mmCIF file of C-alpha atoms and ligand atoms in Angstrom:
data_model
loop_
_atom_site.group_PDB
_atom_site.id
_atom_site.type_symbol
_atom_site.label_atom_id
_atom_site.label_comp_id
_atom_site.label_asym_id
_atom_site.label_seq_id
_atom_site.Cartn_x
_atom_site.Cartn_y
_atom_site.Cartn_z
ATOM 1 C CA MET A 1 -72.212 -65.521 3.629
ATOM 2 C CA ALA A 2 -70.741 -64.750 6.991
ATOM 3 C CA SER A 3 -67.558 -66.380 8.179
ATOM 4 C CA LEU A 4 -66.197 -67.551 11.493
ATOM 5 C CA VAL A 5 -62.937 -65.680 11.922
ATOM 6 C CA GLY A 6 -61.927 -66.609 15.442
ATOM 7 C CA ALA A 7 -62.722 -68.683 18.518
ATOM 8 C CA TYR A 8 -61.191 -67.895 21.874
ATOM 9 C CA ALA A 9 -61.590 -68.554 25.577
ATOM 10 C CA ALA A 10 -60.532 -66.567 28.625
ATOM 11 C CA SER A 11 -61.142 -66.700 32.345
ATOM 12 C CA HIS A 12 -62.828 -63.996 34.359
ATOM 13 C CA GLY A 13 -63.355 -63.336 38.052
ATOM 14 C CA PRO A 14 -64.275 -60.316 40.172
ATOM 15 C CA LEU A 15 -60.945 -60.345 41.996
ATOM 16 C CA LEU A 16 -59.114 -59.797 38.717
ATOM 17 C CA VAL A 17 -60.407 -56.245 39.121
ATOM 18 C CA ARG A 18 -60.993 -55.858 42.840
ATOM 19 C CA GLU A 19 -57.716 -57.415 43.996
ATOM 20 C CA TRP A 20 -55.602 -56.698 40.947
ATOM 21 C CA ASN A 21 -53.009 -54.721 42.868
ATOM 22 C CA ALA A 22 -52.477 -57.669 45.211
ATOM 23 C CA VAL A 23 -51.658 -60.069 42.371
ATOM 24 C CA PRO A 24 -47.904 -60.798 42.292
ATOM 25 C CA ALA A 25 -46.134 -58.828 39.569
ATOM 26 C CA ASP A 26 -45.042 -61.854 37.549
ATOM 27 C CA GLN A 27 -48.616 -63.140 37.479
ATOM 28 C CA GLN A 28 -49.929 -59.676 36.573
ATOM 29 C CA ARG A 29 -47.552 -59.672 33.617
ATOM 30 C CA ARG A 30 -48.668 -63.091 32.404
ATOM 31 C CA LEU A 31 -52.368 -62.314 32.813
ATOM 32 C CA THR A 32 -51.989 -58.990 31.032
ATOM 33 C CA ALA A 33 -50.032 -60.620 28.212
ATOM 34 C CA ALA A 34 -52.573 -63.421 27.823
ATOM 35 C CA TYR A 35 -55.590 -61.122 27.625
ATOM 36 C CA ARG A 36 -53.707 -58.864 25.200
ATOM 37 C CA GLU A 37 -52.783 -61.839 23.041
ATOM 38 C CA ILE A 38 -56.434 -62.818 22.735
ATOM 39 C CA GLY A 39 -57.283 -59.164 22.039
ATOM 40 C CA ASN A 40 -54.581 -58.883 19.395
ATOM 41 C CA ARG A 41 -55.831 -62.005 17.652
ATOM 42 C CA LEU A 42 -59.420 -60.772 17.775
ATOM 43 C CA SER A 43 -58.374 -57.396 16.368
ATOM 44 C CA ALA A 44 -56.348 -59.065 13.615
ATOM 45 C CA ALA A 45 -59.398 -61.166 12.744
ATOM 46 C CA LYS A 46 -61.350 -57.920 12.132
ATOM 47 C CA ALA A 47 -64.496 -59.364 13.669
ATOM 48 C CA ASP A 48 -67.699 -57.407 13.114
ATOM 49 C CA VAL A 49 -69.531 -59.467 15.709
ATOM 50 C CA LEU A 50 -68.258 -61.215 18.818
ATOM 51 C CA ILE A 51 -70.498 -63.838 20.385
ATOM 52 C CA VAL A 52 -69.566 -63.849 24.066
ATOM 53 C CA VAL A 53 -70.564 -67.075 25.793
ATOM 54 C CA THR A 54 -70.819 -66.426 29.500
ATOM 55 C CA PRO A 55 -72.779 -67.235 32.637
ATOM 56 C CA ASP A 56 -75.100 -64.681 34.184
ATOM 57 C CA HIS A 57 -73.861 -63.839 37.711
ATOM 58 C CA TRP A 58 -77.371 -62.857 38.870
ATOM 59 C CA ALA A 59 -77.233 -59.577 36.941
ATOM 60 C CA ASN A 60 -80.276 -60.477 34.819
ATOM 61 C CA PHE A 61 -81.862 -63.588 36.272
ATOM 62 C CA SER A 62 -82.874 -64.849 39.680
ATOM 63 C CA LEU A 63 -84.290 -68.063 41.080
ATOM 64 C CA ASP A 64 -87.621 -66.880 39.647
ATOM 65 C CA HIS A 65 -86.261 -67.698 36.187
ATOM 66 C CA VAL A 66 -82.956 -69.323 35.291
ATOM 67 C CA PRO A 67 -82.772 -70.050 31.562
ATOM 68 C CA SER A 68 -80.358 -72.743 30.416
ATOM 69 C CA VAL A 69 -79.391 -70.619 27.437
ATOM 70 C CA CYS A 70 -80.389 -67.037 26.683
ATOM 71 C CA ILE A 71 -79.324 -65.148 23.571
ATOM 72 C CA GLY A 72 -79.248 -61.365 23.541
ATOM 73 C CA VAL A 73 -81.091 -60.206 20.439
ATOM 74 C CA GLY A 74 -81.236 -56.494 21.227
ATOM 75 C CA GLU A 75 -79.727 -53.588 19.295
ATOM 76 C CA THR A 76 -77.787 -52.697 22.421
ATOM 77 C CA ASN A 77 -77.072 -54.093 25.864
ATOM 78 C CA GLU A 78 -76.102 -52.461 29.125
ATOM 79 C CA GLY A 79 -72.624 -52.275 30.561
ATOM 80 C CA PRO A 80 -71.693 -54.067 33.765
ATOM 81 C CA PRO A 81 -73.895 -53.340 36.803
ATOM 82 C CA GLU A 82 -71.245 -54.224 39.392
ATOM 83 C CA PRO A 83 -70.074 -51.077 41.227
ATOM 84 C CA TRP A 84 -66.461 -52.236 41.042
ATOM 85 C CA MET A 85 -66.753 -52.353 37.241
ATOM 86 C CA LYS A 86 -67.566 -48.626 37.117
ATOM 87 C CA ASP A 87 -64.347 -47.819 35.227
ATOM 88 C CA PHE A 88 -65.225 -50.166 32.371
ATOM 89 C CA PRO A 89 -65.282 -47.759 29.421
ATOM 90 C CA HIS A 90 -68.678 -48.681 27.916
ATOM 91 C CA ARG A 91 -72.091 -48.173 29.523
ATOM 92 C CA GLU A 92 -73.846 -49.336 26.360
ATOM 93 C CA LEU A 93 -72.512 -52.076 24.132
ATOM 94 C CA PRO A 94 -73.772 -52.484 20.588
ATOM 95 C CA GLY A 95 -75.489 -55.754 19.779
ATOM 96 C CA HIS A 96 -76.354 -57.178 16.374
ATOM 97 C CA ALA A 97 -80.076 -57.826 16.352
ATOM 98 C CA GLU A 98 -80.205 -59.244 12.837
ATOM 99 C CA PHE A 99 -77.453 -61.807 13.302
ATOM 100 C CA ALA A 100 -78.662 -62.682 16.807
ATOM 101 C CA GLY A 101 -82.166 -63.256 15.443
ATOM 102 C CA HIS A 102 -80.728 -65.495 12.742
ATOM 103 C CA LEU A 103 -78.797 -67.397 15.405
ATOM 104 C CA VAL A 104 -81.998 -67.995 17.359
ATOM 105 C CA GLN A 105 -83.871 -69.139 14.239
ATOM 106 C CA THR A 106 -80.999 -71.458 13.314
ATOM 107 C CA ALA A 107 -81.052 -72.927 16.811
ATOM 108 C CA LEU A 108 -84.802 -73.553 16.655
ATOM 109 C CA ARG A 109 -84.443 -75.291 13.301
ATOM 110 C CA GLU A 110 -81.693 -77.480 14.780
ATOM 111 C CA GLY A 111 -83.853 -78.551 17.729
ATOM 112 C CA PHE A 112 -82.470 -76.123 20.314
ATOM 113 C CA GLU A 113 -84.794 -73.758 22.198
ATOM 114 C CA PRO A 114 -82.931 -70.791 23.634
ATOM 115 C CA SER A 115 -84.531 -68.092 25.709
ATOM 116 C CA VAL A 116 -84.093 -64.605 24.276
ATOM 117 C CA SER A 117 -83.617 -61.173 25.773
ATOM 118 C CA HIS A 118 -83.891 -57.813 24.032
ATOM 119 C CA ARG A 119 -81.899 -56.092 26.754
ATOM 120 C CA LEU A 120 -79.253 -57.683 28.950
ATOM 121 C CA LYS A 121 -76.906 -56.357 31.555
ATOM 122 C CA LEU A 122 -73.464 -57.558 30.525
ATOM 123 C CA ASP A 123 -71.749 -58.315 33.805
ATOM 124 C CA HIS A 124 -68.085 -58.958 34.523
ATOM 125 C CA GLY A 125 -68.252 -62.309 32.742
ATOM 126 C CA VAL A 126 -68.483 -60.404 29.465
ATOM 127 C CA CYS A 127 -66.769 -57.181 30.373
ATOM 128 C CA ILE A 128 -63.599 -58.243 32.216
ATOM 129 C CA PRO A 129 -62.238 -60.078 29.163
ATOM 130 C CA LEU A 130 -63.316 -57.248 26.838
ATOM 131 C CA TRP A 131 -61.664 -54.709 29.127
ATOM 132 C CA ARG A 132 -58.449 -56.613 29.609
ATOM 133 C CA MET A 133 -58.137 -57.401 25.910
ATOM 134 C CA GLU A 134 -57.624 -53.648 25.363
ATOM 135 C CA LEU A 135 -59.485 -53.581 22.070
ATOM 136 C CA ALA A 136 -59.103 -50.410 20.028
ATOM 137 C CA ARG A 137 -62.476 -51.092 18.412
ATOM 138 C CA LEU A 138 -65.307 -52.928 20.118
ATOM 139 C CA PRO A 139 -67.155 -55.330 17.805
ATOM 140 C CA CYS A 140 -70.909 -55.760 18.114
ATOM 141 C CA ILE A 141 -71.459 -58.064 21.077
ATOM 142 C CA VAL A 142 -74.011 -60.871 20.819
ATOM 143 C CA PRO A 143 -74.288 -62.298 24.332
ATOM 144 C CA MET A 144 -75.042 -65.964 24.808
ATOM 145 C CA ILE A 145 -75.707 -66.724 28.441
ATOM 146 C CA VAL A 146 -75.211 -70.368 29.389
ATOM 147 C CA ASN A 147 -76.271 -71.341 32.878
ATOM 148 C CA SER A 148 -73.340 -72.677 34.874
ATOM 149 C CA ILE A 149 -74.328 -70.944 38.101
ATOM 150 C CA GLU A 150 -77.514 -72.581 39.355
ATOM 151 C CA PRO A 151 -78.239 -76.316 38.825
ATOM 152 C CA PRO A 152 -79.590 -77.985 36.824
ATOM 153 C CA PHE A 153 -77.094 -77.110 34.125
ATOM 154 C CA PRO A 154 -77.178 -77.899 30.416
ATOM 155 C CA THR A 155 -75.060 -80.993 29.824
ATOM 156 C CA VAL A 156 -71.510 -80.579 28.645
ATOM 157 C CA ARG A 157 -72.452 -82.493 25.490
ATOM 158 C CA ARG A 158 -75.246 -80.024 24.797
ATOM 159 C CA CYS A 159 -72.804 -77.150 25.191
ATOM 160 C CA LEU A 160 -70.432 -78.696 22.659
ATOM 161 C CA GLU A 161 -73.397 -79.172 20.313
ATOM 162 C CA TRP A 162 -74.364 -75.534 20.794
ATOM 163 C CA GLY A 163 -71.005 -74.706 19.260
ATOM 164 C CA SER A 164 -72.062 -76.498 16.092
ATOM 165 C CA VAL A 165 -75.258 -74.445 16.056
ATOM 166 C CA LEU A 166 -73.239 -71.245 16.269
ATOM 167 C CA SER A 167 -71.007 -72.412 13.445
ATOM 168 C CA LYS A 168 -74.030 -73.264 11.301
ATOM 169 C CA ALA A 169 -75.649 -69.892 12.021
ATOM 170 C CA VAL A 170 -72.510 -68.132 10.849
ATOM 171 C CA LYS A 171 -72.275 -70.195 7.651
ATOM 172 C CA THR A 172 -75.914 -69.614 6.740
ATOM 173 C CA TYR A 173 -76.101 -65.903 7.474
ATOM 174 C CA GLY A 174 -76.764 -64.045 4.248
ATOM 175 C CA ALA A 175 -74.400 -61.102 4.636
ATOM 176 C CA PRO A 176 -70.598 -60.997 4.648
ATOM 177 C CA LEU A 177 -70.254 -60.628 8.395
ATOM 178 C CA ARG A 178 -67.065 -61.577 10.208
ATOM 179 C CA VAL A 179 -67.993 -63.384 13.416
ATOM 180 C CA ALA A 180 -65.822 -64.508 16.320
ATOM 181 C CA ILE A 181 -66.666 -66.385 19.507
ATOM 182 C CA LEU A 182 -65.315 -65.937 23.014
ATOM 183 C CA GLY A 183 -66.028 -68.475 25.740
ATOM 184 C CA SER A 184 -65.665 -66.656 29.054
ATOM 185 C CA GLY A 185 -65.140 -68.431 32.369
ATOM 186 C CA GLY A 186 -63.397 -71.278 34.154
ATOM 187 C CA LEU A 187 -61.124 -72.908 34.683
ATOM 188 C CA SER A 188 -61.296 -74.375 38.207
ATOM 189 C CA HIS A 189 -62.535 -72.180 41.027
ATOM 190 C CA SER A 190 -64.827 -72.406 43.995
ATOM 191 C CA ILE A 191 -67.130 -69.648 45.204
ATOM 192 C CA GLY A 192 -69.278 -69.485 48.336
ATOM 193 C CA GLU A 193 -68.917 -73.150 49.292
ATOM 194 C CA LYS A 194 -66.760 -75.166 51.690
ATOM 195 C CA THR A 195 -63.858 -75.298 49.225
ATOM 196 C CA MET A 196 -64.032 -71.542 48.559
ATOM 197 C CA GLY A 197 -60.810 -70.355 46.972
ATOM 198 C CA ALA A 198 -59.558 -73.789 45.942
ATOM 199 C CA ILE A 199 -57.922 -74.158 42.530
ATOM 200 C CA ASP A 200 -57.572 -77.663 41.107
ATOM 201 C CA GLU A 201 -54.532 -77.290 38.897
ATOM 202 C CA LYS A 202 -54.435 -81.014 38.123
ATOM 203 C CA LEU A 203 -58.001 -80.911 36.804
ATOM 204 C CA ASP A 204 -57.261 -77.798 34.768
ATOM 205 C CA GLN A 205 -54.165 -79.308 33.197
ATOM 206 C CA GLU A 206 -56.033 -82.481 32.316
ATOM 207 C CA CYS A 207 -58.850 -80.507 30.699
ATOM 208 C CA ILE A 208 -56.327 -78.481 28.731
ATOM 209 C CA ARG A 209 -54.709 -81.709 27.527
ATOM 210 C CA LEU A 210 -58.050 -83.224 26.556
ATOM 211 C CA PHE A 211 -59.097 -80.207 24.477
ATOM 212 C CA SER A 212 -56.467 -81.343 21.985
ATOM 213 C CA GLY A 213 -57.859 -84.861 21.755
ATOM 214 C CA LYS A 214 -61.142 -86.591 20.995
ATOM 215 C CA ALA A 215 -64.215 -84.734 22.142
ATOM 216 C CA GLU A 216 -65.715 -87.870 23.697
ATOM 217 C CA LYS A 217 -62.822 -88.202 26.123
ATOM 218 C CA LEU A 218 -63.101 -84.559 27.103
ATOM 219 C CA LEU A 219 -66.841 -84.858 27.649
ATOM 220 C CA SER A 220 -66.635 -88.050 29.703
ATOM 221 C CA HIS A 221 -63.848 -86.566 31.827
ATOM 222 C CA LEU A 222 -65.919 -83.461 32.536
ATOM 223 C CA GLU A 223 -69.071 -85.481 33.228
ATOM 224 C CA LYS A 224 -67.107 -87.416 35.819
ATOM 225 C CA LYS A 225 -65.173 -84.560 37.405
ATOM 226 C CA LEU A 226 -67.455 -81.518 37.345
ATOM 227 C CA PRO A 227 -69.914 -82.757 39.993
ATOM 228 C CA THR A 228 -67.158 -82.746 42.629
ATOM 229 C CA ALA A 229 -65.057 -79.866 41.285
ATOM 230 C CA GLY A 230 -65.330 -76.320 42.586
ATOM 231 C CA ASN A 231 -68.629 -74.810 41.498
ATOM 232 C CA GLY A 232 -67.028 -72.142 39.308
ATOM 233 C CA THR A 233 -65.426 -74.880 37.220
ATOM 234 C CA GLU A 234 -68.865 -75.423 35.671
ATOM 235 C CA GLU A 235 -68.094 -72.367 33.519
ATOM 236 C CA ILE A 236 -65.887 -74.542 31.346
ATOM 237 C CA ARG A 237 -69.129 -75.112 29.425
ATOM 238 C CA ASN A 238 -68.398 -71.829 27.685
ATOM 239 C CA TRP A 239 -65.075 -73.184 26.440
ATOM 240 C CA LEU A 240 -66.990 -76.183 25.099
ATOM 241 C CA VAL A 241 -69.253 -73.920 23.055
ATOM 242 C CA ALA A 242 -66.205 -72.270 21.471
ATOM 243 C CA HIS A 243 -64.621 -75.708 20.972
ATOM 244 C CA GLY A 244 -67.748 -76.963 19.220
ATOM 245 C CA ALA A 245 -67.915 -73.876 17.021
ATOM 246 C CA ALA A 246 -64.348 -74.568 15.918
ATOM 247 C CA GLY A 247 -65.337 -78.091 14.904
ATOM 248 C CA GLY A 248 -63.774 -79.687 17.995
ATOM 249 C CA ARG A 249 -60.219 -79.176 16.835
ATOM 250 C CA GLY A 250 -57.433 -76.634 16.532
ATOM 251 C CA PHE A 251 -57.151 -75.925 20.274
ATOM 252 C CA GLU A 252 -54.162 -73.851 21.269
ATOM 253 C CA LEU A 253 -53.353 -72.924 24.841
ATOM 254 C CA VAL A 254 -52.256 -69.298 25.101
ATOM 255 C CA ASP A 255 -51.455 -69.523 28.816
ATOM 256 C CA TYR A 256 -52.585 -71.128 32.033
ATOM 257 C CA LEU A 257 -51.707 -70.063 35.544
ATOM 258 C CA PRO A 258 -53.391 -70.719 38.846
ATOM 259 C CA VAL A 259 -53.738 -67.370 40.623
ATOM 260 C CA PRO A 260 -54.574 -67.820 44.319
ATOM 261 C CA THR A 261 -55.030 -64.064 44.813
ATOM 262 C CA VAL A 262 -58.024 -64.090 42.461
ATOM 263 C CA ILE A 263 -58.974 -67.708 43.370
ATOM 264 C CA VAL A 264 -59.198 -68.802 39.734
ATOM 265 C CA GLY A 265 -57.250 -71.218 37.589
ATOM 266 C CA CYS A 266 -56.812 -68.693 34.787
ATOM 267 C CA GLY A 267 -56.807 -70.141 31.283
ATOM 268 C CA PHE A 268 -56.556 -68.524 27.876
ATOM 269 C CA ALA A 269 -56.992 -70.316 24.575
ATOM 270 C CA ALA A 270 -57.592 -69.902 20.880
ATOM 271 C CA TRP A 271 -58.781 -72.288 18.212
ATOM 272 C CA LYS A 272 -57.681 -72.422 14.613
ATOM 273 C CA VAL A 273 -60.753 -71.776 12.516
ATOM 274 C CA THR A 274 -61.437 -71.679 8.801
ATOM 275 C CA PRO A 275 -59.918 -68.421 7.645
ATOM 276 C CA ALA A 276 -62.288 -65.912 6.133
ATOM 277 C CA GLY A 277 -60.982 -64.871 2.782
ATOM 278 C CA SER A 278 -61.325 -63.842 -0.753
ATOM 279 C CA ARG A 279 -62.869 -65.825 -3.583
ATOM 280 C CA ARG A 280 -59.412 -67.247 -4.263
ATOM 281 C CA ALA A 281 -59.617 -69.116 -0.967
ATOM 282 C CA ALA A 282 -63.069 -70.539 -1.704
ATOM 283 C CA PRO A 283 -62.046 -74.142 -2.611
ATOM 284 C CA ALA A 284 -60.142 -74.562 0.663
ATOM 285 C CA ARG A 285 -63.101 -73.165 2.631
ATOM 286 C CA ARG A 286 -65.518 -75.560 1.003
ATOM 287 C CA GLY A 287 -63.308 -78.520 1.842
ATOM 288 C CA THR A 288 -62.987 -77.532 5.464
ATOM 289 C CA SER A 289 -66.710 -76.847 5.753
ATOM 290 C CA ALA A 290 -67.488 -80.327 4.506
ATOM 291 C CA ARG A 291 -65.233 -81.821 7.149
ATOM 292 C CA ARG A 292 -66.881 -79.689 9.795
ATOM 293 C CA ARG A 293 -70.353 -80.804 8.775
ATOM 294 C CA ARG A 294 -69.358 -84.417 9.297
ATOM 295 C CA ILE A 295 -68.155 -83.626 12.803
ATOM 296 C CA ALA A 296 -71.281 -81.617 13.586
HETATM 297 FE FE1 FE2 B 1 -67.978 -66.429 36.585
#
């Protein structure tokens, strides 16, 4: 059986690369430290597979077809197509077709109907966090694209529920795979609209607070606030998927800082998840799994 060994979230944004040198030094240090912290935790978790939950920034889809959720089931995926991501060290990223296929089948059994792709371009939403985490070894990347770019969006509740599907897929996979999840995106930002560049620190701080409480309060807050928040804030859906995969608890803020230079409220988080372990740890795992099933 596979095991969930980590759940994380991190912001992304083109200006984190394109305008990096203009970011004040103290903010550079904090951003670098936060990405590294997530990377260190992921490395320590020894994940074989990392499910990266991200929007598609028009690298794969267009108004001709905007799937709500698309799972990358290919053996490999392409590196970032953005010219300013040319120094990203991987032009091909390994996928995990067998686990991704199992994830899709699990979703279908649970009443979820994702789109699938056998070949995706992994844009900066995937690759900025991977790059900045400075991983010595890249796990297999299973991309899960959640639409937070072009309305209509999947509901925030559905995104939280998707987390439970991911958790179930991990628990029911028949090989001892170590799987981690990264929700990429958010927190508040505004792109290509009247409020372009605005960061809503108050909203971000409230969301961060609510991740440590009851899921219903978090969901109702987001349902109320997202329609009038900056459009990039919709990417918080990807944090909800990670939150759901972790059973809706164990949230830990790694850092948060609004960075006007990159026009993003930059957040970094990790969730405590059931530790993968030896047979000796089996009774504790069973107990935790039972609690998780009740939440799911
Ligand atoms: Fe984005």
